[in-house]
PDB file of C-alpha atoms in Angstrom:
ATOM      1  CA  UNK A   1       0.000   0.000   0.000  1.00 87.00           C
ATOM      2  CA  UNK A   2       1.214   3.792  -0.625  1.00 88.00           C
ATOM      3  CA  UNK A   3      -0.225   6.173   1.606  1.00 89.00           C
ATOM      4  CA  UNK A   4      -0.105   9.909  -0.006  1.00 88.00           C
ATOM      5  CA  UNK A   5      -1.589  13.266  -0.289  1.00 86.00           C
ATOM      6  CA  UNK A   6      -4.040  13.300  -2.897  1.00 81.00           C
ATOM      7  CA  UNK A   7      -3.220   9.965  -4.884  1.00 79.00           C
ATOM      8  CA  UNK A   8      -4.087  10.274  -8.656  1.00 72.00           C
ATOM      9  CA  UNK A   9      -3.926   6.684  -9.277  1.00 69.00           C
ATOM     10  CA  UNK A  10      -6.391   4.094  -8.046  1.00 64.00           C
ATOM     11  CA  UNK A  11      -7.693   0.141  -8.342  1.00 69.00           C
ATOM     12  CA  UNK A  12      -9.542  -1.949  -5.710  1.00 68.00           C
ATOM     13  CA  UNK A  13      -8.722  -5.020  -7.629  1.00 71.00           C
ATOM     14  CA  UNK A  14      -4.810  -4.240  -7.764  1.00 75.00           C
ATOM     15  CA  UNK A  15      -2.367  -5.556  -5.189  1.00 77.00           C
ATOM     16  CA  UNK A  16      -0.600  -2.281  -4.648  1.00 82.00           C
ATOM     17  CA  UNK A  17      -3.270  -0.183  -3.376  1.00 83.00           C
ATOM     18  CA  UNK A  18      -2.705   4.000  -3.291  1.00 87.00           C
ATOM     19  CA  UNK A  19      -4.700   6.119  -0.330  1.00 88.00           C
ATOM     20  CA  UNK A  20      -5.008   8.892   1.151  1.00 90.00           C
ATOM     21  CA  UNK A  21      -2.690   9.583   3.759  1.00 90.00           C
ATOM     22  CA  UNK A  22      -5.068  10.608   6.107  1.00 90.00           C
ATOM     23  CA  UNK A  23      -6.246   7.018   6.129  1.00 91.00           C
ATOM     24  CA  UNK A  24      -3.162   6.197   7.724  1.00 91.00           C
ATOM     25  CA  UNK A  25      -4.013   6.871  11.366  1.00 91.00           C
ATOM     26  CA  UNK A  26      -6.651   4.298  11.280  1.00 91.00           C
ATOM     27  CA  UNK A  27      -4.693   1.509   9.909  1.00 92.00           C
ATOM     28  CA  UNK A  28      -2.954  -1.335  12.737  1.00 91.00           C
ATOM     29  CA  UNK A  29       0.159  -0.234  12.344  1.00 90.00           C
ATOM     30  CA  UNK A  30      -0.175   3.501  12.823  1.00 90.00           C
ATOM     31  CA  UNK A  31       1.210   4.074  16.577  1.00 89.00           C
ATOM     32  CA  UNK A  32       3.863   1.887  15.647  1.00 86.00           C
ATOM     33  CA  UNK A  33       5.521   4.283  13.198  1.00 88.00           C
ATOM     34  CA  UNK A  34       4.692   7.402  14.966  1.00 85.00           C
ATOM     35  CA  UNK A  35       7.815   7.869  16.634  1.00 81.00           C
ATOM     36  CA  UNK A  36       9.771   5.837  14.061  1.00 84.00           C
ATOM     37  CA  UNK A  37      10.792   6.286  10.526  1.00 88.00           C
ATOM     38  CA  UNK A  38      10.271   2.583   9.565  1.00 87.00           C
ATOM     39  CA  UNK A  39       8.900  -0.252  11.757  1.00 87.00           C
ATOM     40  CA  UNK A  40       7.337  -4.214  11.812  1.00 88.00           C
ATOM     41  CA  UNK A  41       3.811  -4.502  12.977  1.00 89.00           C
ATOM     42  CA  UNK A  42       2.884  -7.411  15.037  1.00 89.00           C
ATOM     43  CA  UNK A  43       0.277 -10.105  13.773  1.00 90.00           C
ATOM     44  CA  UNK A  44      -3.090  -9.043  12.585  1.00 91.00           C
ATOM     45  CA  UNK A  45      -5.753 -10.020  10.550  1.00 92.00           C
ATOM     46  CA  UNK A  46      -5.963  -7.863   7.008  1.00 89.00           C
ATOM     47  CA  UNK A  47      -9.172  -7.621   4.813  1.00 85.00           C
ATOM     48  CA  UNK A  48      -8.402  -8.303   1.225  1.00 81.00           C
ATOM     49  CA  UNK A  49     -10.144  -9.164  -1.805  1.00 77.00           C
ATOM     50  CA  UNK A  50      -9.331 -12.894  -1.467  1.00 78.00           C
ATOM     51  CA  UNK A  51     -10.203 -12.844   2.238  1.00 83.00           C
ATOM     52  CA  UNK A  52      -9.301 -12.189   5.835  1.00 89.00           C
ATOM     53  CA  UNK A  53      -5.358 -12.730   5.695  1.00 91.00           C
ATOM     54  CA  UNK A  54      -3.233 -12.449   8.497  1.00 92.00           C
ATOM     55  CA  UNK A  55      -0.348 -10.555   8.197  1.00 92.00           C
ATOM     56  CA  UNK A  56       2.723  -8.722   9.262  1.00 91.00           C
ATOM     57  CA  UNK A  57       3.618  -5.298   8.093  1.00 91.00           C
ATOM     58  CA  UNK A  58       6.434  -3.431   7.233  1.00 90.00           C
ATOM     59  CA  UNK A  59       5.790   0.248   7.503  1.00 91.00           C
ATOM     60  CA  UNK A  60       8.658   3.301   6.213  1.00 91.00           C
ATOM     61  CA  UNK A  61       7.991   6.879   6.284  1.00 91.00           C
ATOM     62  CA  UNK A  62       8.486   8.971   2.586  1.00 91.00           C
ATOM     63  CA  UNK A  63      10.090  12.097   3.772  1.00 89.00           C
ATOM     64  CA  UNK A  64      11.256  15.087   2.066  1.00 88.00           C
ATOM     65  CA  UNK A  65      13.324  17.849   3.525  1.00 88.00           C
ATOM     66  CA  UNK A  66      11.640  16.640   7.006  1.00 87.00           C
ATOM     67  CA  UNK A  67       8.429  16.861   5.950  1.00 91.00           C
ATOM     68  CA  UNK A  68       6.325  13.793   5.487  1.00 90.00           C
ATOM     69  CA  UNK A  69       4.752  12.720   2.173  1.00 90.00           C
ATOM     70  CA  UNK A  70       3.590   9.356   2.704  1.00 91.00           C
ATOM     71  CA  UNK A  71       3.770   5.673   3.843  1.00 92.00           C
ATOM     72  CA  UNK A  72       5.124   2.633   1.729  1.00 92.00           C
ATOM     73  CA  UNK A  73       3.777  -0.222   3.498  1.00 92.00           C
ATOM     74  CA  UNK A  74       4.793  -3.888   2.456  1.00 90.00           C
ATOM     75  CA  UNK A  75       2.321  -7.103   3.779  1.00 91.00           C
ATOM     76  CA  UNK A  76       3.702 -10.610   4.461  1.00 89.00           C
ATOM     77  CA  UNK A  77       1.803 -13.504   4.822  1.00 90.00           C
ATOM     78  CA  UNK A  78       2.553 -14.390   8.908  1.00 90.00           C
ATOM     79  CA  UNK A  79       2.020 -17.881   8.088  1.00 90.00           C
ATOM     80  CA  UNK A  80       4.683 -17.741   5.459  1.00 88.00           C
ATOM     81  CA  UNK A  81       7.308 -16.405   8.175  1.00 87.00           C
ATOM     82  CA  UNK A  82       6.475 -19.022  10.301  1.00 87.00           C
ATOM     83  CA  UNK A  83       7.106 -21.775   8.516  1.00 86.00           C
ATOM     84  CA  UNK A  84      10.346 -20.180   8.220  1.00 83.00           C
ATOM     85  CA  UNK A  85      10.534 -20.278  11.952  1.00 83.00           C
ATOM     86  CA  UNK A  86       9.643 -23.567  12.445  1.00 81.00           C
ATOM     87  CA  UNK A  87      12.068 -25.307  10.144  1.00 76.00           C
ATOM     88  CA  UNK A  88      11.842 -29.211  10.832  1.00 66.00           C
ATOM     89  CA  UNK A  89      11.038 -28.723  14.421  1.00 66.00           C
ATOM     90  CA  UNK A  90       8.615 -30.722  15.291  1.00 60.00           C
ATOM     91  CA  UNK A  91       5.113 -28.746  16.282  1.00 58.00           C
ATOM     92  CA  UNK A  92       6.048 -28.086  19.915  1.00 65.00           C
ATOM     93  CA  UNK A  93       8.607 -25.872  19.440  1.00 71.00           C
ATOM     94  CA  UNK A  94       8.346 -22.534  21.134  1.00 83.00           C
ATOM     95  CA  UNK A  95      10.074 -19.660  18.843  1.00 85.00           C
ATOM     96  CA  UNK A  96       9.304 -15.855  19.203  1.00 85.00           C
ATOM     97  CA  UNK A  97       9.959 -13.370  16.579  1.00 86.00           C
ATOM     98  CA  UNK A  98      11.117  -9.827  18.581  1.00 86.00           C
ATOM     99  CA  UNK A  99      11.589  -6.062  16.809  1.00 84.00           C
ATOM    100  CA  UNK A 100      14.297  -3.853  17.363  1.00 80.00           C
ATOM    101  CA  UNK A 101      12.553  -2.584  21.077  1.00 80.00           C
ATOM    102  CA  UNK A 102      12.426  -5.874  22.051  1.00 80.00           C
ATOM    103  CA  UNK A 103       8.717  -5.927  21.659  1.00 82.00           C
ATOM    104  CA  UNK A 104       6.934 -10.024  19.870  1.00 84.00           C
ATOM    105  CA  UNK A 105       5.304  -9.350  16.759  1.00 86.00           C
ATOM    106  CA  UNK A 106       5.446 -13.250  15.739  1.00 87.00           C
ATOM    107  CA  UNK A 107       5.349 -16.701  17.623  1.00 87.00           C
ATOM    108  CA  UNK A 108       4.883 -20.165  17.259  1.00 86.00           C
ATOM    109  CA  UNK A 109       4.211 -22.681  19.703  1.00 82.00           C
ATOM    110  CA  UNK A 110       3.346 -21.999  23.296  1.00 78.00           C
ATOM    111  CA  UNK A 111       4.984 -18.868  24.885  1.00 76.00           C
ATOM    112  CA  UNK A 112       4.947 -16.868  28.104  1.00 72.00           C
ATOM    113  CA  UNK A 113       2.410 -13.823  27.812  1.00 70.00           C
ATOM    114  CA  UNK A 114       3.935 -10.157  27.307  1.00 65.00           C
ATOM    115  CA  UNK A 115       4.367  -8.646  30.838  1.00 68.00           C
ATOM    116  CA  UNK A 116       7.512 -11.222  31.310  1.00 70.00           C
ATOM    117  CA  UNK A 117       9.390  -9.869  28.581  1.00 75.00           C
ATOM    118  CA  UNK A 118      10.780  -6.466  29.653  1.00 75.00           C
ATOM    119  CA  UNK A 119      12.462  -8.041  31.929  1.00 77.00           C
ATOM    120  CA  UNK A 120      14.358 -11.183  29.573  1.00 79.00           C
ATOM    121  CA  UNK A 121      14.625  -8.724  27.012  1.00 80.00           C
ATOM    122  CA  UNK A 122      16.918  -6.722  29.409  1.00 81.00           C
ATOM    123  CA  UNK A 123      18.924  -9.077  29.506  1.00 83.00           C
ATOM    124  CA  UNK A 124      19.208  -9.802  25.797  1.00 85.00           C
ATOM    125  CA  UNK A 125      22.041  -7.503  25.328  1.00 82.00           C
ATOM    126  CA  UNK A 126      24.700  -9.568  23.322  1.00 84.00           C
ATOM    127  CA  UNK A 127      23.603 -10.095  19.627  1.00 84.00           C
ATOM    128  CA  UNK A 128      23.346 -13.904  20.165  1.00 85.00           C
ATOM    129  CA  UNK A 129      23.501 -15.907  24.092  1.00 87.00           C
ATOM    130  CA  UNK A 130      21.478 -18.188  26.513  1.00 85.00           C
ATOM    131  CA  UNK A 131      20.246 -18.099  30.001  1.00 85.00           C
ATOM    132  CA  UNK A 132      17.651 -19.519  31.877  1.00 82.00           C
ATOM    133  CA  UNK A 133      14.394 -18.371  32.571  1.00 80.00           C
ATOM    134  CA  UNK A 134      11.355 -18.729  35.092  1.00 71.00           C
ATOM    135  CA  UNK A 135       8.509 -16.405  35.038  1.00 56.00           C
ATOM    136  CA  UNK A 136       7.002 -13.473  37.743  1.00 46.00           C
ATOM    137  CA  UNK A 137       4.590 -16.733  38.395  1.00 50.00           C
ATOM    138  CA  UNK A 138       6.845 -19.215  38.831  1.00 51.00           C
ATOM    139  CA  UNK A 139       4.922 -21.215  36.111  1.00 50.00           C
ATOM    140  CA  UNK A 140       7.498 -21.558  33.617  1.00 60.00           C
ATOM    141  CA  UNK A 141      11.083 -22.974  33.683  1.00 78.00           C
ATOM    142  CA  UNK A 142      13.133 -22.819  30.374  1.00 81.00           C
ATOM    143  CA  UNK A 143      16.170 -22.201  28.893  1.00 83.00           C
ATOM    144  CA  UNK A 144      15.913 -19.231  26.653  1.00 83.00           C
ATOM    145  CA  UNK A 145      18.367 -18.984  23.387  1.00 87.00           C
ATOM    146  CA  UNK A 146      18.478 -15.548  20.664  1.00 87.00           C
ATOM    147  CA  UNK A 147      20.360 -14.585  18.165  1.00 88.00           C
ATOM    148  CA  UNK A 148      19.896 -10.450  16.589  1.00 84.00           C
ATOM    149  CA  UNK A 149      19.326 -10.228  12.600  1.00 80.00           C
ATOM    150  CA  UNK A 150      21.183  -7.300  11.536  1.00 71.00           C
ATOM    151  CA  UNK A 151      19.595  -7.028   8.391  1.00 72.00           C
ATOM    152  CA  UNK A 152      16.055  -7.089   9.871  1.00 70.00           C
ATOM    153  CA  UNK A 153      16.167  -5.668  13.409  1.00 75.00           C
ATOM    154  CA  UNK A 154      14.526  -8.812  14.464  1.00 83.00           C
ATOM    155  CA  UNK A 155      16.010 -11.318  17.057  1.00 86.00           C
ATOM    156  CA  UNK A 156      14.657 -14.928  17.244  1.00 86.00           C
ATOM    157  CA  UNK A 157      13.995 -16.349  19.949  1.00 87.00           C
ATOM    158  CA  UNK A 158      13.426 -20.390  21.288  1.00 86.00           C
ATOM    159  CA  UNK A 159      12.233 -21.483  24.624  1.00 84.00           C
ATOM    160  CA  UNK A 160      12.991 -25.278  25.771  1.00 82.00           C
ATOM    161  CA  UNK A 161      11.239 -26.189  28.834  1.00 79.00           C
ATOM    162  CA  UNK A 162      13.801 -27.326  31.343  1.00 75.00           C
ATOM    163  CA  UNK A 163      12.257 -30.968  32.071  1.00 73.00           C
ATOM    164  CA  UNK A 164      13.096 -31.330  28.777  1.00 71.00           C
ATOM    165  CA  UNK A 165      16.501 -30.686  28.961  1.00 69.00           C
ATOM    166  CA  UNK A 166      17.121 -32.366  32.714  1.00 68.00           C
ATOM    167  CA  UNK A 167      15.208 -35.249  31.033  1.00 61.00           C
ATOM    168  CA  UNK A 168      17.738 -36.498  28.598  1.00 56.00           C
ATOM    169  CA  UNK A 169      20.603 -35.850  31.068  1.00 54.00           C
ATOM    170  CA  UNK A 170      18.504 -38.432  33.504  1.00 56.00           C
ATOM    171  CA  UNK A 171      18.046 -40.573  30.765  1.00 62.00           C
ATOM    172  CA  UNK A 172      21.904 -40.220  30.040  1.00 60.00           C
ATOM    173  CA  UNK A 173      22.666 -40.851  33.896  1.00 59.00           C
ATOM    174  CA  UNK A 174      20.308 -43.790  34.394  1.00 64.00           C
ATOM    175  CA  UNK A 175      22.346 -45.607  30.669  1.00 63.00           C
ATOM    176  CA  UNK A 176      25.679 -45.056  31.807  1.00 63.00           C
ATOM    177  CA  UNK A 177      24.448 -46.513  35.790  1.00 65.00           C
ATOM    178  CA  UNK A 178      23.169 -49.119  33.896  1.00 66.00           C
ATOM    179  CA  UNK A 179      26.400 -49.801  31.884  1.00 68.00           C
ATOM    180  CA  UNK A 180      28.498 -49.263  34.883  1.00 67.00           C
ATOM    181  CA  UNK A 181      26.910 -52.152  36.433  1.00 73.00           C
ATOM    182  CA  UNK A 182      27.385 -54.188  33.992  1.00 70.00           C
ATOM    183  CA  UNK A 183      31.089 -53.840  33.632  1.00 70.00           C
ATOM    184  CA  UNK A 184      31.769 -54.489  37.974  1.00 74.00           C
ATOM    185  CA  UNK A 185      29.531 -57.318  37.137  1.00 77.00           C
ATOM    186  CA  UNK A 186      31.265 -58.914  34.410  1.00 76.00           C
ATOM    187  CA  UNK A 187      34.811 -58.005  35.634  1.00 74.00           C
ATOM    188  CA  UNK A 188      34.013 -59.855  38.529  1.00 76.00           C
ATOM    189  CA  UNK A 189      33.217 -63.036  36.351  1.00 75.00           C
ATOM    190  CA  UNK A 190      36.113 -62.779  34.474  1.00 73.00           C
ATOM    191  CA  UNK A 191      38.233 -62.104  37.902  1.00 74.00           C
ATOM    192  CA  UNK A 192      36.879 -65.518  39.226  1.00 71.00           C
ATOM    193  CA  UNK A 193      37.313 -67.566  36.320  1.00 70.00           C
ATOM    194  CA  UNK A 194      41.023 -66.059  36.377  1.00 67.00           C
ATOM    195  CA  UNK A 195      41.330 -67.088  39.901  1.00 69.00           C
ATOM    196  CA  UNK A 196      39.949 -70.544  38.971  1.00 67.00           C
ATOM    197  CA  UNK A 197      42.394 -71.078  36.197  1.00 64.00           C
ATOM    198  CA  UNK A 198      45.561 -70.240  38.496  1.00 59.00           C
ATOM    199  CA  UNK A 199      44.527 -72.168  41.467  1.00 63.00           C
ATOM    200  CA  UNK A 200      43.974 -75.360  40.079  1.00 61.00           C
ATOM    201  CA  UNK A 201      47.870 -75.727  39.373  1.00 61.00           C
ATOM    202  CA  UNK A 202      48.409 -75.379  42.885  1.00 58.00           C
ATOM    203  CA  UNK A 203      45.536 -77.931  44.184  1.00 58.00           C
ATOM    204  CA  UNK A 204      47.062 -80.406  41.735  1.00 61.00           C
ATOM    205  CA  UNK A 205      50.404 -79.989  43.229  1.00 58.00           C
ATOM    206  CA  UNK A 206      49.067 -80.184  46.510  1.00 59.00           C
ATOM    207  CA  UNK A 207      47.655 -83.404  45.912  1.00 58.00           C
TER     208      UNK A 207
END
């Protein structure tokens, strides 16, 4: 879409769409860019001529010796970036999609609700790490691993609930127990057969 002052060009069947700029304060993205020359939106649904579509946006002032003279807005399918973010994960992997303030526009799987983030994202400071993580609830235990996007402002983001981590080092623990055992075990065989093989020598000796 291109937002502008008196647009001279116009089609409600085209896929670039021109408006009036005046339109642009009621669109999704609109408090999003006030303070900003370009910005992502977060998730929403968009009304288009082949249906509700949801969608992120990608919003950049048109300036002109400081004066504005428009939006260009792009739309991507969300469902399109998602499939991005889920790779060949399997379908419960949490992944969060953050913009430059540190603010989700984008998830998959399950993921703790907004008022916990200020906080992680604080810590977030590197453009890549890991640290764990337990919510102001003390509902969720995870380890938490980003990594920045200099080309997009975005950082991605994966949470791995703990248990799941702990369990395959239990899992670990309880093979190599397992294994342990079995090695006192069977050097203990193979001491007593020893034994057996150097004492009978003796007892025939003896005899």
């Amino acid at each position: 879409d291109v937002f502008m002052g008196r647009p001279r060009y116009g089609d409600s069947e085209s896929y670039i769409q021109f408006r009036e700029i005046g339109e642009a304060s009621e669109q999704h993205w609109s408090s999003i860019v006030r303070r900003n020359d370009y910005a992502w939106s977060d998730e929403y649904t968009r009304h288009t001529l082949q249906g509700d579509v949801n969608v992120l946006s990608f919003v950049r002032k048109v300036m002109y010796n400081n004066k504005l003279l428009g939006y260009l807005v792009i739309h991507i399918k969300s469902d399109t970036i998602k499939e991005v973010m889920a790779g060949h994960s399997d379908q419960s992997a949490s992944r969060m999609m953050l913009d430059a303030s540190g603010r989700p526009i984008l998830h998959i799987g399950e993921v703790p609700d907004s008022g916990a983030w200020p906080e992680w994202n604080a810590r977030m400071k590197d453009n890549s790490g890991v640290f764990r993580i337990g919510n102001h609830q003390g509902k969720l235990d995870s380890l938490l691993v980003y990594s920045r996007s200099a080309n997009f402002d975005w950082t991605m983001v994966e949470l791995t609930p703990w248990n799941q981590i702990t369990g395959g080092s239990v899992k670990l623990a309880k093979a190599i127990a397992v294994i342990g055992t079995a090695a006192i075990l069977l050097s203990i065989i193979l001491t007593m057969l020893l034994s057996r093989q150097f004492t009978k020598p003796i007892k025939r000796l003896g005899r």
